[in-house]
PDB file of C-alpha atoms and ligand atoms in Angstrom:
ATOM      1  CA  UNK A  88       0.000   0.000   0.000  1.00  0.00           C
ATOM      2  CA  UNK A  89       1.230   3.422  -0.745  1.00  0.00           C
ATOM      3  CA  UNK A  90       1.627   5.656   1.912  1.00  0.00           C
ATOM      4  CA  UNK A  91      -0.511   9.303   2.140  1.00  0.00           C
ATOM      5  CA  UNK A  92       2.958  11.235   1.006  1.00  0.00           C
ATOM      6  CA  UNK A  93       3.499   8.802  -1.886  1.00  0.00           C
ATOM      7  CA  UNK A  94       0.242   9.352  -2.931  1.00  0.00           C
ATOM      8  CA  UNK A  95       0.539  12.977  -2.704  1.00  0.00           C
ATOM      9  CA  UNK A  96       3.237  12.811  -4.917  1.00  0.00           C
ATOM     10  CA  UNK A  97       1.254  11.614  -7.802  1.00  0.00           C
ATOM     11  CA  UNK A  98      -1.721  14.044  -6.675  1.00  0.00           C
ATOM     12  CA  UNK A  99       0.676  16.807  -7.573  1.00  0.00           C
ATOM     13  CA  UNK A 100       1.791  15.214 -10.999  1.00  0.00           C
ATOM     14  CA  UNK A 101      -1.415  14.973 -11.992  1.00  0.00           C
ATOM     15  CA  UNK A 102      -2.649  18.705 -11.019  1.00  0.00           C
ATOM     16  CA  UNK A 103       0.670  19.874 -12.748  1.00  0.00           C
ATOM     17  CA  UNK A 104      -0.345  17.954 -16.117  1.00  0.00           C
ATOM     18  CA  UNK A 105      -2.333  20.869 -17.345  1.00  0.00           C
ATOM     19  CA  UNK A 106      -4.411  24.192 -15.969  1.00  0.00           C
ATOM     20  CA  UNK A 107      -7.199  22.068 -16.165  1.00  0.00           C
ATOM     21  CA  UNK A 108      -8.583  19.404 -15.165  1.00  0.00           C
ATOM     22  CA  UNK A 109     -12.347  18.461 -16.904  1.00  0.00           C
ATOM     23  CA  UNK A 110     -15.309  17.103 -14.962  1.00  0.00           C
ATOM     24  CA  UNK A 111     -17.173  14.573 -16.856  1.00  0.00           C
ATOM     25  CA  UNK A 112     -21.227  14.274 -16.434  1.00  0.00           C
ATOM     26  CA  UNK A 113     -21.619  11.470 -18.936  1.00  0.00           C
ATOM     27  CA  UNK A 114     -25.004   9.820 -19.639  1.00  0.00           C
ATOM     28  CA  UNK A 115     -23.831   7.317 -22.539  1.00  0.00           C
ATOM     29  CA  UNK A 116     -21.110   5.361 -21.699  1.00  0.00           C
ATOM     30  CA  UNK A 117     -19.894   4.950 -25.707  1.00  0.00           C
ATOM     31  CA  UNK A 118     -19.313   8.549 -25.688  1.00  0.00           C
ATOM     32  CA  UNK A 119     -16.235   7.764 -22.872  1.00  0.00           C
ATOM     33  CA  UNK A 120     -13.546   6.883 -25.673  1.00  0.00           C
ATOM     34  CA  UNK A 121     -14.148   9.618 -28.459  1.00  0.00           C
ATOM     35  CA  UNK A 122     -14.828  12.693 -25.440  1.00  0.00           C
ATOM     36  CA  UNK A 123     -11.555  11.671 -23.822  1.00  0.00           C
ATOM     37  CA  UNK A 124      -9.633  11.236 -27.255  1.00  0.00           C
ATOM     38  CA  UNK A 125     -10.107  14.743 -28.138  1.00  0.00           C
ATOM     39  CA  UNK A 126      -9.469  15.896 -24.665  1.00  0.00           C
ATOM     40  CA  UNK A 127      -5.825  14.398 -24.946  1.00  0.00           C
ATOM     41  CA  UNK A 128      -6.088  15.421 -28.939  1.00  0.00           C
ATOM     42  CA  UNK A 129      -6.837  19.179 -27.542  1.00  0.00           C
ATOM     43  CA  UNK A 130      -3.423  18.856 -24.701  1.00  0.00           C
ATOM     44  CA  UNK A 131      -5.355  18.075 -21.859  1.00  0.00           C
ATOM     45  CA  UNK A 132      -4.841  15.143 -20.303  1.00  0.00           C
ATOM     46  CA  UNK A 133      -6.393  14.615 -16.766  1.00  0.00           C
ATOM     47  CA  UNK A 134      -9.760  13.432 -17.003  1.00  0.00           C
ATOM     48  CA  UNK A 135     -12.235  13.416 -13.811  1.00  0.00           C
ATOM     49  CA  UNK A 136     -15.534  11.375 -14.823  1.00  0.00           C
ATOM     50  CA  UNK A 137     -18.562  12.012 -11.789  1.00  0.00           C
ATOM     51  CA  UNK A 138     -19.600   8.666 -10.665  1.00  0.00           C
ATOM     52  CA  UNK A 139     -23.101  10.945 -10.827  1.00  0.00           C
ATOM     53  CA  UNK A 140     -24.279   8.685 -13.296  1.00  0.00           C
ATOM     54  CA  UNK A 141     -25.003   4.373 -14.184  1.00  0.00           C
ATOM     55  CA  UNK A 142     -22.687   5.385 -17.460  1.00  0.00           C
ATOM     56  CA  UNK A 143     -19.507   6.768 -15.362  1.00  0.00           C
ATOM     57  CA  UNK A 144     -18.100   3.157 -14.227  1.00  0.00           C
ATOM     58  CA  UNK A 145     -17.974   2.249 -18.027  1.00  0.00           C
ATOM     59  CA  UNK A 146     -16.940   5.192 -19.048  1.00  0.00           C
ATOM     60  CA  UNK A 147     -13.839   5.119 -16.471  1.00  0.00           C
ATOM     61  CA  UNK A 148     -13.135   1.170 -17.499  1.00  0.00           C
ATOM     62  CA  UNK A 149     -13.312   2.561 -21.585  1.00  0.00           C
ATOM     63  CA  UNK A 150     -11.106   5.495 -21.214  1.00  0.00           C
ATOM     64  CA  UNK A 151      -9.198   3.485 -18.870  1.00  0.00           C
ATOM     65  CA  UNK A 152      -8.472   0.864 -21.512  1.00  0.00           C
ATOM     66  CA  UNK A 153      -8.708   2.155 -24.909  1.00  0.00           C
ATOM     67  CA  UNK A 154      -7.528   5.995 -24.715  1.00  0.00           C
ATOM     68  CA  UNK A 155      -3.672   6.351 -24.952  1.00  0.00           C
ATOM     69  CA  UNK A 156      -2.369   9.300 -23.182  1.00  0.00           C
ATOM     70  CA  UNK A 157      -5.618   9.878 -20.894  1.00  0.00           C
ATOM     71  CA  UNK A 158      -5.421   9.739 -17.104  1.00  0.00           C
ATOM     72  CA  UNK A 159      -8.571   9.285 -15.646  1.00  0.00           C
ATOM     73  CA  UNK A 160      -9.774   9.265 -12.663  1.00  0.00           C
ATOM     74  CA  UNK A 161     -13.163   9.665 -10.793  1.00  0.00           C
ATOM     75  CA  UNK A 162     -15.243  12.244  -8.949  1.00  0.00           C
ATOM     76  CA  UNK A 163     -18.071  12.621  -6.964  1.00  0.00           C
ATOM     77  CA  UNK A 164     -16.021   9.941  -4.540  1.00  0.00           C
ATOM     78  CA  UNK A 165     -18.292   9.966  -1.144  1.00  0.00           C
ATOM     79  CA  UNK A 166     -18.010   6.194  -0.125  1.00  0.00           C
ATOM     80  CA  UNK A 167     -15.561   3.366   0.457  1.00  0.00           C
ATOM     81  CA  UNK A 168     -17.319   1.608  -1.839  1.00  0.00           C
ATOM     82  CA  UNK A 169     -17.062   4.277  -4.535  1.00  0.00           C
ATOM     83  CA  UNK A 170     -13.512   4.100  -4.260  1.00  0.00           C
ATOM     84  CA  UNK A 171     -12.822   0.285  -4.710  1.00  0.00           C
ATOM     85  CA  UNK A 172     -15.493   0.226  -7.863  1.00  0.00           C
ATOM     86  CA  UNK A 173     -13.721   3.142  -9.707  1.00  0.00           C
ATOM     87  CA  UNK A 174     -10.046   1.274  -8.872  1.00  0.00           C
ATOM     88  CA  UNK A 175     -11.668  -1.531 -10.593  1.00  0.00           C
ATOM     89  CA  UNK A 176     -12.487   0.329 -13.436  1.00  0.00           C
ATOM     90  CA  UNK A 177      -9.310   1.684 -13.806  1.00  0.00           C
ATOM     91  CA  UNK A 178      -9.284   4.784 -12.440  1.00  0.00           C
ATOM     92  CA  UNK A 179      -5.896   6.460 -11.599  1.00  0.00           C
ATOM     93  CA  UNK A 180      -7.118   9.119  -8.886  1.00  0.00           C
ATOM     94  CA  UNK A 181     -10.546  10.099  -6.947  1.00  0.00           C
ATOM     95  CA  UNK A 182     -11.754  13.136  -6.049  1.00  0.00           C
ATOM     96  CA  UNK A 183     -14.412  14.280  -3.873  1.00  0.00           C
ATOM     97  CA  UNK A 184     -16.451  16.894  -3.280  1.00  0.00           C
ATOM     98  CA  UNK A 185     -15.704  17.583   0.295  1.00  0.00           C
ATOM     99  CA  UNK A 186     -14.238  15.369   3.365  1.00  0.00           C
ATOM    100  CA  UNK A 187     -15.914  12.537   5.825  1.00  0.00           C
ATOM    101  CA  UNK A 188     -13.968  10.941   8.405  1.00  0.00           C
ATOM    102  CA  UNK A 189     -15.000   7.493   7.031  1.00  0.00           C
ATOM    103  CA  UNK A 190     -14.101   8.417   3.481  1.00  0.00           C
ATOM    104  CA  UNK A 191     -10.054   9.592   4.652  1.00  0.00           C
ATOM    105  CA  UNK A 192     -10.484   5.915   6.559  1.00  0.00           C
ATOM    106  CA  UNK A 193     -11.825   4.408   3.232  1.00  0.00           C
ATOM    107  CA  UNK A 194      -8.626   6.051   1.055  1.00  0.00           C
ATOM    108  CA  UNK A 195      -5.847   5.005   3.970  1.00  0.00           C
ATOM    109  CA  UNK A 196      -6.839   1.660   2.743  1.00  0.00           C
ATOM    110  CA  UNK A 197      -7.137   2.568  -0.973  1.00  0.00           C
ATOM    111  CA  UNK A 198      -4.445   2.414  -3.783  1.00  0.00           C
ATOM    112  CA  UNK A 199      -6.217   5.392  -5.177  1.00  0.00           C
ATOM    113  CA  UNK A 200      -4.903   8.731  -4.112  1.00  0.00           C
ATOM    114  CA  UNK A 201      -7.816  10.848  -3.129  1.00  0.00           C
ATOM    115  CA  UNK A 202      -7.992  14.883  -4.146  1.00  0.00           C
ATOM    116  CA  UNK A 203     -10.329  15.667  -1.345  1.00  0.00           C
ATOM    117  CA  UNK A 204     -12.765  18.634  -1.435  1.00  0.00           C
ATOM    118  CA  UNK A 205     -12.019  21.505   0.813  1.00  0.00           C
ATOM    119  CA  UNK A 206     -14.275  24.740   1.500  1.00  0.00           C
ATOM    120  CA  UNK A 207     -12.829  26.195   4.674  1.00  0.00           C
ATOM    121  CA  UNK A 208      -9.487  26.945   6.507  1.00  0.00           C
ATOM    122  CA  UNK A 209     -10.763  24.232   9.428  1.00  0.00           C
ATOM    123  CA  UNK A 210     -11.246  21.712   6.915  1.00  0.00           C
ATOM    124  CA  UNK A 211      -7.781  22.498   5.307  1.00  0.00           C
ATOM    125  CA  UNK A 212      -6.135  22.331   8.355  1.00  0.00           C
ATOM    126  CA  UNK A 213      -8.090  19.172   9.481  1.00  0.00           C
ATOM    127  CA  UNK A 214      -6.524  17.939   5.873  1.00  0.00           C
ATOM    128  CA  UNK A 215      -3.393  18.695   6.764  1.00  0.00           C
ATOM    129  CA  UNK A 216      -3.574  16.801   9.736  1.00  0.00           C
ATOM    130  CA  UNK A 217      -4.161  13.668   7.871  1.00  0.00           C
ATOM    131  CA  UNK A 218      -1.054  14.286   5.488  1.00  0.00           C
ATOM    132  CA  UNK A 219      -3.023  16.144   3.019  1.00  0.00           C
ATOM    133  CA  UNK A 220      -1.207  19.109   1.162  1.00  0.00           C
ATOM    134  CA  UNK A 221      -2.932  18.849  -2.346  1.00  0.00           C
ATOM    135  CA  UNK A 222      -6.760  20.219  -2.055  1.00  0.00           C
ATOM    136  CA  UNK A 223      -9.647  20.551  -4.047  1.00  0.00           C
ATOM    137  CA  UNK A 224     -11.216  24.139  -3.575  1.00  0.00           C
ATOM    138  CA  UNK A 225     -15.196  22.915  -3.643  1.00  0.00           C
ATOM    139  CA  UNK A 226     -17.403  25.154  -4.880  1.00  0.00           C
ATOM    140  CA  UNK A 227     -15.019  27.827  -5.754  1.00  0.00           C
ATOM    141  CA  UNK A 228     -16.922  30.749  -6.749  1.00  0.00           C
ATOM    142  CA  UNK A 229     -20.052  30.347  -4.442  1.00  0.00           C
ATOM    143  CA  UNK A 230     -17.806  29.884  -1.356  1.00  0.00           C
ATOM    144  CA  UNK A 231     -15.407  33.111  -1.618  1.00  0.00           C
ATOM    145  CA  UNK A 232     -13.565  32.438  -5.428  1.00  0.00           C
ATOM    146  CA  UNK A 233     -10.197  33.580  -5.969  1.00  0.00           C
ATOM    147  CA  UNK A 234     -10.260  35.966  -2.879  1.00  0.00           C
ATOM    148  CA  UNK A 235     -10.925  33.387  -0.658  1.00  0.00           C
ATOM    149  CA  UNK A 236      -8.231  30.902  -1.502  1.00  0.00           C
ATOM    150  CA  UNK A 237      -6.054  33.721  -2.438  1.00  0.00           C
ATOM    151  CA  UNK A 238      -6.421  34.773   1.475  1.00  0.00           C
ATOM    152  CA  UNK A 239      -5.200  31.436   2.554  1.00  0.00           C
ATOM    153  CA  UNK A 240      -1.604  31.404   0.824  1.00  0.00           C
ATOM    154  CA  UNK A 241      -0.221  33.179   3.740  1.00  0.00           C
ATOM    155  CA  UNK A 242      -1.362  31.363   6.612  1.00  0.00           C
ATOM    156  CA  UNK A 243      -1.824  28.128   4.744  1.00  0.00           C
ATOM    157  CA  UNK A 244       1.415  27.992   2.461  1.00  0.00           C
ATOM    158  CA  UNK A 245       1.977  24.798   2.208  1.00  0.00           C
ATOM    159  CA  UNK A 246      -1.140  23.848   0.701  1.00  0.00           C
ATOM    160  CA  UNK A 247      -1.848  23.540  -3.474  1.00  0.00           C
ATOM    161  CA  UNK A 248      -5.764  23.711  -4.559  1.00  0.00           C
ATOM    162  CA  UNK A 249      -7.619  22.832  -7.528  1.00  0.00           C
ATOM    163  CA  UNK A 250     -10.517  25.000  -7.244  1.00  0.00           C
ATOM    164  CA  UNK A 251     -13.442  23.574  -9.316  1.00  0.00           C
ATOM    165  CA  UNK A 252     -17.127  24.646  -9.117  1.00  0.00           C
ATOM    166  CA  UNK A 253     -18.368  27.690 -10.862  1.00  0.00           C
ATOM    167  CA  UNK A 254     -15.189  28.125 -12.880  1.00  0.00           C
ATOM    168  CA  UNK A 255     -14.963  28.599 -16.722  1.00  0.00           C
ATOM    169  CA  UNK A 256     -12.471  30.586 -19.207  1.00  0.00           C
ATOM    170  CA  UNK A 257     -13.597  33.764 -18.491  1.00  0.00           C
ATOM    171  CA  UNK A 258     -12.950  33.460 -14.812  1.00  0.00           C
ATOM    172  CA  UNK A 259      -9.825  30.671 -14.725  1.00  0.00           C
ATOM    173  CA  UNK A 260      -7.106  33.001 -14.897  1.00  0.00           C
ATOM    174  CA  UNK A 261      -8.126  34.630 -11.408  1.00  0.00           C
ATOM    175  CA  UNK A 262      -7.393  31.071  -9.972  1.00  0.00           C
ATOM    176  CA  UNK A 263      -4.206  30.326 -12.151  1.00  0.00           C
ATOM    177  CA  UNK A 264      -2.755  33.337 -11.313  1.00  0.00           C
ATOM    178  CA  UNK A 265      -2.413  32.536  -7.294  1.00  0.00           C
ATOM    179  CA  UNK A 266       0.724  31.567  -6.230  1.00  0.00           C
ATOM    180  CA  UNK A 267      -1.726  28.445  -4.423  1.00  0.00           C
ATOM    181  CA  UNK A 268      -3.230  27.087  -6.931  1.00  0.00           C
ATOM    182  CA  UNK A 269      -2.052  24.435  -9.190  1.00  0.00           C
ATOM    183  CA  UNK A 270      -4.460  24.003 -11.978  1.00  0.00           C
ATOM    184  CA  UNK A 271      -8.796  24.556 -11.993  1.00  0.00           C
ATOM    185  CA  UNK A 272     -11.452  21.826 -12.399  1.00  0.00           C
ATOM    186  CA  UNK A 273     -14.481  22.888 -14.713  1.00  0.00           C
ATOM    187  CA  UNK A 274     -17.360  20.900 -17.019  1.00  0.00           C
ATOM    188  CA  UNK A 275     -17.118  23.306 -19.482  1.00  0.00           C
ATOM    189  CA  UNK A 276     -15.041  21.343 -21.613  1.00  0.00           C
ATOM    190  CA  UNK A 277     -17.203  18.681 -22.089  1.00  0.00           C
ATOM    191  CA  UNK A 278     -20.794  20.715 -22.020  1.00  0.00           C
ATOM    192  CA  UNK A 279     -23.849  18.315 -22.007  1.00  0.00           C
ATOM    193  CA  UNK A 280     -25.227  19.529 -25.696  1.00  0.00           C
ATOM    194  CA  UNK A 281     -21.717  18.575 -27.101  1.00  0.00           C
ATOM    195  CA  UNK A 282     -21.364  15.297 -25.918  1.00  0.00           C
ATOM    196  CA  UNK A 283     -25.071  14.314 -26.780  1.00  0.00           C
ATOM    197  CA  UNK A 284     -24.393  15.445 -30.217  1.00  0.00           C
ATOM    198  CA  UNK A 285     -21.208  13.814 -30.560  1.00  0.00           C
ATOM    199  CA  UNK A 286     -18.944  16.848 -31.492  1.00  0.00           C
ATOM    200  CA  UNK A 287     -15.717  15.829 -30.782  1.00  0.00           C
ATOM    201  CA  UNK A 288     -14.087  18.229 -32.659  1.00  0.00           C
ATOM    202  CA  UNK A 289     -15.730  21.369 -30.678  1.00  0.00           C
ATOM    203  CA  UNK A 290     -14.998  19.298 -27.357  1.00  0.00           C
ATOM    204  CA  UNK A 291     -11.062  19.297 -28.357  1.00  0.00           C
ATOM    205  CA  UNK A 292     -11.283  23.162 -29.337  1.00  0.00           C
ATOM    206  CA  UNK A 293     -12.443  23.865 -25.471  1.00  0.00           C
ATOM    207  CA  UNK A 294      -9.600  21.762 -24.532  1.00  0.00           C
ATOM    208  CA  UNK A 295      -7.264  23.387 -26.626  1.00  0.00           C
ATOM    209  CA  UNK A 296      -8.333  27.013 -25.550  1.00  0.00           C
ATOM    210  CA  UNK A 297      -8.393  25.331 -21.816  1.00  0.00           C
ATOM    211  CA  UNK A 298      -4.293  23.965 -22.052  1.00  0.00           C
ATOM    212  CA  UNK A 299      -3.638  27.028 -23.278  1.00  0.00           C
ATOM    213  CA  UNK A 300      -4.666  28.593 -19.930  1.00  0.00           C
ATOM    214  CA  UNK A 301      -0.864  29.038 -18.392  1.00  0.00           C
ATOM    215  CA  UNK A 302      -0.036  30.229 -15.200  1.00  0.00           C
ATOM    216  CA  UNK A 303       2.348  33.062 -15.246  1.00  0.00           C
ATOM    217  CA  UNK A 304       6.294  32.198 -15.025  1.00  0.00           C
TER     218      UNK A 304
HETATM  219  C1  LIG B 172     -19.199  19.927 -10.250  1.00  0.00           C
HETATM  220  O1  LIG B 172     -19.511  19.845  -9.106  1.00  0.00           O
HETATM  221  O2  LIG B 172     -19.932  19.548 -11.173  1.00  0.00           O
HETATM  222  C2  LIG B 172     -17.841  20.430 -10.561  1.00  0.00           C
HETATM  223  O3  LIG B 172     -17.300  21.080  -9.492  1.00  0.00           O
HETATM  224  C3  LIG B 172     -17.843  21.292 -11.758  1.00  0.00           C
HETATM  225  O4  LIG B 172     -18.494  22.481 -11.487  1.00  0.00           O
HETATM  226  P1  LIG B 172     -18.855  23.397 -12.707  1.00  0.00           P
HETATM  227  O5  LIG B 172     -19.974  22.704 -13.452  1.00  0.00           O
HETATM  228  O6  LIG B 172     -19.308  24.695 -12.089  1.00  0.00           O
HETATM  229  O7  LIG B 172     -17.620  23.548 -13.568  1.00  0.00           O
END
């Protein structure tokens, strides 16, 4: 078993893959393989599929086995046994949208390393004491956005966020830009009306626009 700091380690790979990381609502699971190809076609890499939905097990196992170059992993992680099925899909990583004292119990015991949701300085500190230093920000811009988080770097600096909820190109920069965060998390690469109608190609123009998203040197 990998220990929390191992798994940390590849946390922070991961985040530092791209600025963004999409979050996958999928309803058909034969939409997994082409979606994720033109992610990775578009330079994004990182894939976070919502286990939101009787497709997203399938869709992790698909991308999992047929789509070179894609890491995926899943969200919406709130259970031990959410964990074990997506590691038996295939899934590289979990995230979730905030933090349970079972579910930390549920990832000690988990291959998977977890990129737990975090909403307030208690909870990040909490997170810390479990050997946490890689965060999910969850739900960015309805609990304080880029102020918020930007507020922590100082008395928090050891800590690295994804902030995800609420966050799209306009707004992504504000989050880049932070000297705490890592990369963002956002659906709008893979918007519902896309992905019903199959357009691949517009899916890996979001993604392109989205890798271009750099943080400042
Ligand atoms: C979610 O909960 O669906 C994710 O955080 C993505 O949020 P978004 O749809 O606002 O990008």
């Amino acid at each position: 078993m990998s220990t929390i700091e191992q798994k940390q380690q590849q946390v922070e790979t991961l985040m530092r893959l791209a600025p963004v990381i999409p979050v996958v609502i999928i309803d058909d699971a034969k939409a997994a393989v082409p979606m994720a190809r033109a992610l990775v076609a578009g330079g994004i890499p990182t894939i976070e599929v919502t286990l939101r939905t009787p497709a997203a097990l399938d869709a992790i196992r698909a991308i999992a086995a047929e789509v070179e170059g894609a890491i995926v992993g899943c969200g919406t992680a709130l259970t031990a046994r959410d964990l074990k099925a997506a590691q038996d899909a295939g899934a590289r990583f979990a995230v979730s949208p905030g933090v349970s004292p079972r579910l930390l119990d549920a990832a000690d015991d988990c291959e998977l390393p977890l990129l737990p949701g975090t909403a307030t300085a208690s909870e990040v500190m909490a997170m810390l004491e479990r050997g946490y230093r890689f965060l999910k920000f969850f739900p960015a811009v309805p609990a304080g956005g880029h102020k918020l988080i930007g507020a922590w770097a100082s008395p928090l600096p050891q800590i690295r966020f994804c902030p995800t909820g609420g966050i799209s190109l306009a707004n992504a920069s504000d989050f880049l830009s932070l000297p705490n965060v890592l990369c963002v998390g956002g659906s709008w690469l893979t918007p519902a009306d896309k992905l019903a109608s199959g357009d691949w190609l517009g899916i890996e123009l979001l993604a392109r626009e989205a890798a271009g998203l750099r943080k400042p040197a």
